Short mmCIF file of C-alpha atoms in Angstrom, two decimals:
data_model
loop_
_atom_site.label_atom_id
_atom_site.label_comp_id
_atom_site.label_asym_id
_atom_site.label_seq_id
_atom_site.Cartn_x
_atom_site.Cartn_y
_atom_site.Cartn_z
CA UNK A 1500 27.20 -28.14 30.43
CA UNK A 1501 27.07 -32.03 29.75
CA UNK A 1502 25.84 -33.19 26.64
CA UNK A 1503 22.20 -34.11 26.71
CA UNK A 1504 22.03 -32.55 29.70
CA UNK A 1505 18.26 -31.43 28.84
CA UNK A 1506 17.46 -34.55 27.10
CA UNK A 1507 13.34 -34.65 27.11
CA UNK A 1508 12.82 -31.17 27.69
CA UNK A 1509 11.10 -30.74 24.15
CA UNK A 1510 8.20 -27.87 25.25
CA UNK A 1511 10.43 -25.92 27.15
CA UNK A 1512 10.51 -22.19 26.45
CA UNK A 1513 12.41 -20.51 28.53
CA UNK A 1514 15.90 -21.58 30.35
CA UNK A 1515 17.43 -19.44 33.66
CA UNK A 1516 21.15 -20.45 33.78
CA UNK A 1517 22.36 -17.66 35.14
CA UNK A 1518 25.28 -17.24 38.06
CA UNK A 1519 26.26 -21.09 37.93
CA UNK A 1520 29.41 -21.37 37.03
CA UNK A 1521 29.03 -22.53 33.54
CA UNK A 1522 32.49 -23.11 31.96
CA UNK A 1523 31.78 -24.39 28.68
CA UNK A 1524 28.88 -25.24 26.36
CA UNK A 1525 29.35 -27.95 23.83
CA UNK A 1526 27.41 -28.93 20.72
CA UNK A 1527 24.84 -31.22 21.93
CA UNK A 1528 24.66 -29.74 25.87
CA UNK A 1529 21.27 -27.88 24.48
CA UNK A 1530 19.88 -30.60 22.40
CA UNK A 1531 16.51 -31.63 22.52
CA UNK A 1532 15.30 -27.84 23.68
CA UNK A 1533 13.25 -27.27 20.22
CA UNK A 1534 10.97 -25.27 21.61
CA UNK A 1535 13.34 -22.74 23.23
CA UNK A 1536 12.92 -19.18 22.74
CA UNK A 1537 14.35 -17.51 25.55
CA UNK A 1538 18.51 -18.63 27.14
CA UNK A 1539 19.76 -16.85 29.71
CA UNK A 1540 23.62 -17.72 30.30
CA UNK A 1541 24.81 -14.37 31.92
CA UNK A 1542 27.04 -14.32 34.60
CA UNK A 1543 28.85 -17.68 34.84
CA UNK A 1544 32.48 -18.78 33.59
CA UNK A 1545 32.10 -19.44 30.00
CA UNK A 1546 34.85 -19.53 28.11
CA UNK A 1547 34.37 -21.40 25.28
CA UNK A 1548 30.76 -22.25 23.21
CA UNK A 1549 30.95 -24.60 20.88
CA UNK A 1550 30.28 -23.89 17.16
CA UNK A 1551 27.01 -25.91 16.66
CA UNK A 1552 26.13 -25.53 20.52
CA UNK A 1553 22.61 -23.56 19.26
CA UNK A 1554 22.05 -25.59 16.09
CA UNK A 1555 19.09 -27.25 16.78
CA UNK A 1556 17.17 -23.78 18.91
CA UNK A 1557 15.12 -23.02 15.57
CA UNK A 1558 12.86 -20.93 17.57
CA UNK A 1559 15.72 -19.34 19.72
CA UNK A 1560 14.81 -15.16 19.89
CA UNK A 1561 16.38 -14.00 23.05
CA UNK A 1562 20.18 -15.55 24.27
CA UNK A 1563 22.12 -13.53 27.13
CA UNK A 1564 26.13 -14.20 27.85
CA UNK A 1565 26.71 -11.10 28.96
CA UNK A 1566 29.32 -11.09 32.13
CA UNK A 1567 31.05 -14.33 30.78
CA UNK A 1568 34.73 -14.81 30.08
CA UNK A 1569 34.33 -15.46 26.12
CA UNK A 1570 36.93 -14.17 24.24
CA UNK A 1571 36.06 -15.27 20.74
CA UNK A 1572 32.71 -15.90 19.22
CA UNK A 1573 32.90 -17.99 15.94
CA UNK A 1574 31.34 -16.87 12.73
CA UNK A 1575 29.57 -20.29 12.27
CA UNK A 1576 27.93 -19.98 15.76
CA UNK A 1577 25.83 -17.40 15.13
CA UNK A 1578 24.90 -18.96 11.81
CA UNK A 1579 23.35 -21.89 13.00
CA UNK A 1580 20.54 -19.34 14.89
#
């Protein structure tokens, strides 16, 4: 995912992302979503999520990445939700 990619999307609440071929997620690729409660990332390529790629999804409750390839999770990642 680009950064900004969701740029103006400030009511969303719910994002389907699943089964396309996401390879990475980088810090600001989610920003703007602050009214995201509900990611769904299964089943693409991810290897790698940035640290602060959910910083700024305050009212984040449900995140999937099941059936990625993400080998490592950082501590600080899940801090930031």
């Amino acid at each position: 995912l680009q950064p900004y990619t969701f740029r103006g999307l400030s009511k969303l609440t719910s994002l389907i992302l699943t089964d396309n071929e996401i390879v990475n997620v980088s810090n600001y690729s989610l920003n703007g979503l602050f009214s995201l409660e509900n990611l769904c990332l299964d089943d693409n390529l991810i290897e790698r999520i940035d640290s602060g790629a959910f910083k700024h999804l305050e009212k984040l409750t449900v995140l999937k990445i099941d059936m990625n390839r993400v080998k490592l999770i950082e501590t600080n990642l899940l801090k930031t939700l």
